[in-house]
Short mmCIF file of C-alpha atoms in Angstrom, two decimals:
data_model
loop_
_atom_site.label_atom_id
_atom_site.label_comp_id
_atom_site.label_asym_id
_atom_site.label_seq_id
_atom_site.Cartn_x
_atom_site.Cartn_y
_atom_site.Cartn_z
CA UNK A 1 15.19 11.51 6.69
CA UNK A 2 17.90 13.87 5.54
CA UNK A 3 20.53 12.49 3.18
CA UNK A 4 24.23 13.16 3.71
CA UNK A 5 26.54 14.20 0.88
CA UNK A 6 27.53 10.63 0.08
CA UNK A 7 23.89 9.60 -0.25
CA UNK A 8 23.16 12.53 -2.56
CA UNK A 9 26.18 11.67 -4.70
CA UNK A 10 24.98 8.07 -4.96
CA UNK A 11 21.48 9.19 -5.90
CA UNK A 12 22.90 11.55 -8.52
CA UNK A 13 24.92 8.72 -10.06
CA UNK A 14 21.93 6.35 -10.11
CA UNK A 15 19.76 8.98 -11.79
CA UNK A 16 22.50 9.55 -14.34
CA UNK A 17 22.65 5.83 -15.10
CA UNK A 18 18.87 5.75 -15.50
CA UNK A 19 18.85 8.75 -17.83
CA UNK A 20 21.62 7.17 -19.90
CA UNK A 21 19.60 3.97 -20.33
CA UNK A 22 16.52 5.96 -21.37
CA UNK A 23 18.52 7.98 -23.89
CA UNK A 24 20.11 4.76 -25.19
CA UNK A 25 16.72 3.04 -25.65
CA UNK A 26 15.34 6.15 -27.32
CA UNK A 27 18.23 6.18 -29.78
CA UNK A 28 17.84 2.46 -30.57
CA UNK A 29 14.12 2.83 -31.25
CA UNK A 30 14.74 5.92 -33.37
CA UNK A 31 17.25 4.02 -35.51
CA UNK A 32 14.66 1.25 -35.94
CA UNK A 33 12.17 3.84 -37.19
CA UNK A 34 9.82 3.52 -34.22
CA UNK A 35 10.13 6.59 -32.00
CA UNK A 36 12.78 8.73 -30.38
CA UNK A 37 13.29 10.02 -26.86
CA UNK A 38 11.65 13.33 -27.79
CA UNK A 39 8.53 11.43 -28.91
CA UNK A 40 8.33 9.69 -25.53
CA UNK A 41 8.75 13.01 -23.72
CA UNK A 42 6.03 14.58 -25.88
CA UNK A 43 3.73 11.63 -25.10
CA UNK A 44 4.08 11.95 -21.34
CA UNK A 45 3.80 15.75 -21.58
CA UNK A 46 0.44 15.46 -23.35
CA UNK A 47 -0.77 12.88 -20.82
CA UNK A 48 0.12 15.09 -17.88
CA UNK A 49 -1.69 18.06 -19.42
CA UNK A 50 -4.78 15.98 -20.21
CA UNK A 51 -4.96 14.42 -16.76
CA UNK A 52 -4.37 17.62 -14.79
CA UNK A 53 -7.08 20.01 -16.01
CA UNK A 54 -6.96 21.71 -12.59
CA UNK A 55 -3.38 22.78 -13.40
CA UNK A 56 -3.37 23.27 -17.16
CA UNK A 57 -7.07 23.92 -17.79
CA UNK A 58 -10.12 25.58 -16.33
CA UNK A 59 -11.18 22.84 -13.89
CA UNK A 60 -11.01 23.57 -10.16
CA UNK A 61 -9.75 21.06 -7.58
CA UNK A 62 -9.89 22.18 -3.98
CA UNK A 63 -8.02 19.29 -2.38
CA UNK A 64 -6.03 16.13 -3.02
CA UNK A 65 -9.13 13.91 -3.23
CA UNK A 66 -10.62 16.08 -5.97
CA UNK A 67 -7.32 15.95 -7.86
CA UNK A 68 -7.36 12.14 -7.67
CA UNK A 69 -10.97 12.02 -8.84
CA UNK A 70 -10.17 14.26 -11.80
CA UNK A 71 -7.23 12.03 -12.72
CA UNK A 72 -9.25 8.81 -12.68
CA UNK A 73 -12.26 10.38 -14.37
CA UNK A 74 -10.08 11.67 -17.19
CA UNK A 75 -8.49 8.26 -17.71
CA UNK A 76 -11.92 6.60 -17.74
CA UNK A 77 -13.31 9.06 -20.27
CA UNK A 78 -10.39 8.36 -22.59
CA UNK A 79 -10.56 4.57 -22.26
CA UNK A 80 -11.79 2.44 -25.12
CA UNK A 81 -13.90 -0.71 -25.42
CA UNK A 82 -14.72 -2.84 -22.40
CA UNK A 83 -11.99 -1.38 -20.20
CA UNK A 84 -12.34 -0.87 -16.45
CA UNK A 85 -11.04 1.78 -14.12
CA UNK A 86 -9.53 -1.12 -12.16
CA UNK A 87 -7.46 -2.34 -15.12
CA UNK A 88 -4.57 -0.22 -13.89
CA UNK A 89 -4.22 -2.35 -10.75
CA UNK A 90 -1.56 -4.92 -11.57
CA UNK A 91 -2.69 -8.48 -10.82
CA UNK A 92 0.83 -9.34 -9.61
CA UNK A 93 0.62 -6.93 -6.68
CA UNK A 94 0.41 -8.34 -3.14
CA UNK A 95 -3.29 -8.66 -2.39
CA UNK A 96 -3.24 -6.17 0.48
CA UNK A 97 -1.67 -3.57 -1.80
CA UNK A 98 -4.11 -4.48 -4.58
CA UNK A 99 -7.05 -3.86 -2.23
CA UNK A 100 -5.61 -0.46 -1.34
CA UNK A 101 -5.12 0.44 -5.01
CA UNK A 102 -8.57 -0.75 -6.09
CA UNK A 103 -10.32 1.36 -3.47
CA UNK A 104 -8.06 4.24 -4.52
CA UNK A 105 -9.13 3.83 -8.14
CA UNK A 106 -12.82 3.54 -7.23
CA UNK A 107 -12.57 6.61 -5.00
CA UNK A 108 -11.06 8.49 -7.93
CA UNK A 109 -14.40 8.24 -9.77
CA UNK A 110 -16.48 9.08 -6.69
CA UNK A 111 -17.23 5.58 -5.36
CA UNK A 112 -16.04 6.02 -1.79
CA UNK A 113 -17.07 6.42 1.82
CA UNK A 114 -17.56 9.99 2.99
CA UNK A 115 -15.12 9.71 5.90
CA UNK A 116 -12.77 7.41 7.77
CA UNK A 117 -15.43 7.07 10.49
CA UNK A 118 -17.74 5.43 7.94
CA UNK A 119 -15.01 2.97 7.02
CA UNK A 120 -14.39 2.17 10.69
CA UNK A 121 -18.04 1.23 10.97
CA UNK A 122 -17.65 -0.94 7.86
CA UNK A 123 -14.70 -2.70 9.51
CA UNK A 124 -16.86 -3.34 12.58
CA UNK A 125 -19.61 -4.70 10.34
CA UNK A 126 -17.18 -7.06 8.61
CA UNK A 127 -15.83 -8.20 11.99
CA UNK A 128 -19.37 -9.04 13.08
CA UNK A 129 -19.72 -11.07 9.87
CA UNK A 130 -16.55 -12.96 10.79
CA UNK A 131 -17.97 -13.68 14.25
CA UNK A 132 -21.19 -14.96 12.68
CA UNK A 133 -19.18 -17.24 10.39
CA UNK A 134 -17.24 -18.92 13.20
CA UNK A 135 -19.78 -21.72 13.44
CA UNK A 136 -20.05 -22.14 9.66
CA UNK A 137 -17.90 -23.84 7.04
CA UNK A 138 -14.40 -22.81 6.04
CA UNK A 139 -15.61 -21.33 2.73
CA UNK A 140 -17.74 -18.73 4.53
CA UNK A 141 -14.94 -17.95 6.98
CA UNK A 142 -12.48 -17.40 4.12
CA UNK A 143 -14.93 -15.02 2.45
CA UNK A 144 -15.61 -13.01 5.58
CA UNK A 145 -11.94 -12.77 6.59
CA UNK A 146 -11.20 -11.55 3.06
CA UNK A 147 -13.92 -8.91 3.32
CA UNK A 148 -12.53 -7.78 6.68
CA UNK A 149 -9.00 -7.42 5.30
CA UNK A 150 -10.33 -5.51 2.29
CA UNK A 151 -12.19 -3.10 4.58
CA UNK A 152 -9.03 -2.60 6.68
CA UNK A 153 -7.03 -1.80 3.53
CA UNK A 154 -9.70 0.74 2.61
CA UNK A 155 -9.49 2.27 6.08
CA UNK A 156 -5.71 2.50 5.72
CA UNK A 157 -6.19 4.50 2.53
CA UNK A 158 -8.55 6.92 4.27
CA UNK A 159 -5.96 7.39 7.01
CA UNK A 160 -3.11 7.87 4.49
CA UNK A 161 -1.37 4.74 5.76
CA UNK A 162 0.40 2.27 3.47
CA UNK A 163 -1.16 -1.04 4.65
CA UNK A 164 1.73 -3.18 3.41
CA UNK A 165 4.30 -1.02 5.20
CA UNK A 166 2.15 -0.92 8.33
CA UNK A 167 1.80 -4.70 8.35
CA UNK A 168 5.53 -5.14 7.76
CA UNK A 169 6.20 -2.91 10.76
CA UNK A 170 3.82 -4.93 12.93
CA UNK A 171 5.47 -8.17 11.76
CA UNK A 172 8.87 -6.85 12.80
CA UNK A 173 7.45 -5.75 16.14
CA UNK A 174 5.93 -9.17 16.78
CA UNK A 175 9.17 -10.89 15.78
CA UNK A 176 11.19 -8.65 18.13
CA UNK A 177 8.87 -9.15 21.09
CA UNK A 178 8.50 -12.88 20.58
CA UNK A 179 12.29 -13.17 20.40
CA UNK A 180 12.41 -11.39 23.78
CA UNK A 181 10.20 -14.15 25.19
CA UNK A 182 12.43 -16.86 23.76
CA UNK A 183 15.61 -15.30 25.12
CA UNK A 184 14.07 -14.68 28.53
CA UNK A 185 13.09 -18.33 28.83
CA UNK A 186 16.44 -19.45 27.48
CA UNK A 187 18.07 -17.42 30.25
CA UNK A 188 16.05 -19.53 32.69
CA UNK A 189 17.13 -22.67 30.82
CA UNK A 190 13.52 -23.33 29.86
CA UNK A 191 11.77 -24.01 26.58
CA UNK A 192 8.71 -22.24 25.21
CA UNK A 193 6.63 -25.38 25.67
CA UNK A 194 7.54 -25.47 29.36
CA UNK A 195 6.02 -22.06 30.09
CA UNK A 196 2.37 -21.50 30.91
CA UNK A 197 0.24 -19.11 28.88
CA UNK A 198 0.17 -16.75 31.86
CA UNK A 199 3.97 -16.72 31.94
CA UNK A 200 4.16 -16.11 28.19
CA UNK A 201 1.68 -13.23 28.51
CA UNK A 202 3.74 -11.71 31.33
CA UNK A 203 6.90 -11.90 29.23
CA UNK A 204 5.02 -10.35 26.30
CA UNK A 205 4.03 -7.43 28.51
CA UNK A 206 7.67 -7.10 29.57
CA UNK A 207 8.69 -7.04 25.91
CA UNK A 208 6.20 -4.26 25.23
CA UNK A 209 7.49 -2.29 28.19
CA UNK A 210 11.03 -2.68 26.91
CA UNK A 211 9.84 -1.38 23.54
CA UNK A 212 8.48 1.66 25.31
CA UNK A 213 5.10 1.29 23.59
CA UNK A 214 1.72 0.08 24.78
CA UNK A 215 0.19 -1.42 21.55
#
């Protein structure tokens, strides 16, 4: 969305504050004999050149996926010891986001499905595994549900959809529509537990119609 003048002024001020803090930290480290701001800039400059051979070197990259692969491949080639391409995925991330990032990292070194259609089929396969686990113990169900969610996160990546943002949007939608049901029943001086499932479903459909969307 477009920003108005006040928003731009606020952004300008925040960027100025950030740059001041960076310059301040650079000066402190320089006085301690560690490194200065120019050293940090030189470090990131070299990293950008090394990881973008399609821009600064002779390597060709025809699309965004090839750029991402070149980036991850370069990082892997420069890694030391028993490091993994997945080490860059922070363990503190929400698990849905972590799944997205891990498949992104793996795809960067060529370990990926050829198309979104292939991932859709994988999602169907994982759903069939969930169905097969319904009659089994909770441990198997946990495993299969986890595999299904992982496959969905991978599909989101192929479709250029942020899975966390998409889920947050669906949560808000569910909250809004369920609140419609509650208010509708309250207007009839009835409680949720007094309505039949058929009545609740009808109110849900009314909430969707009010939203102006079918899903």
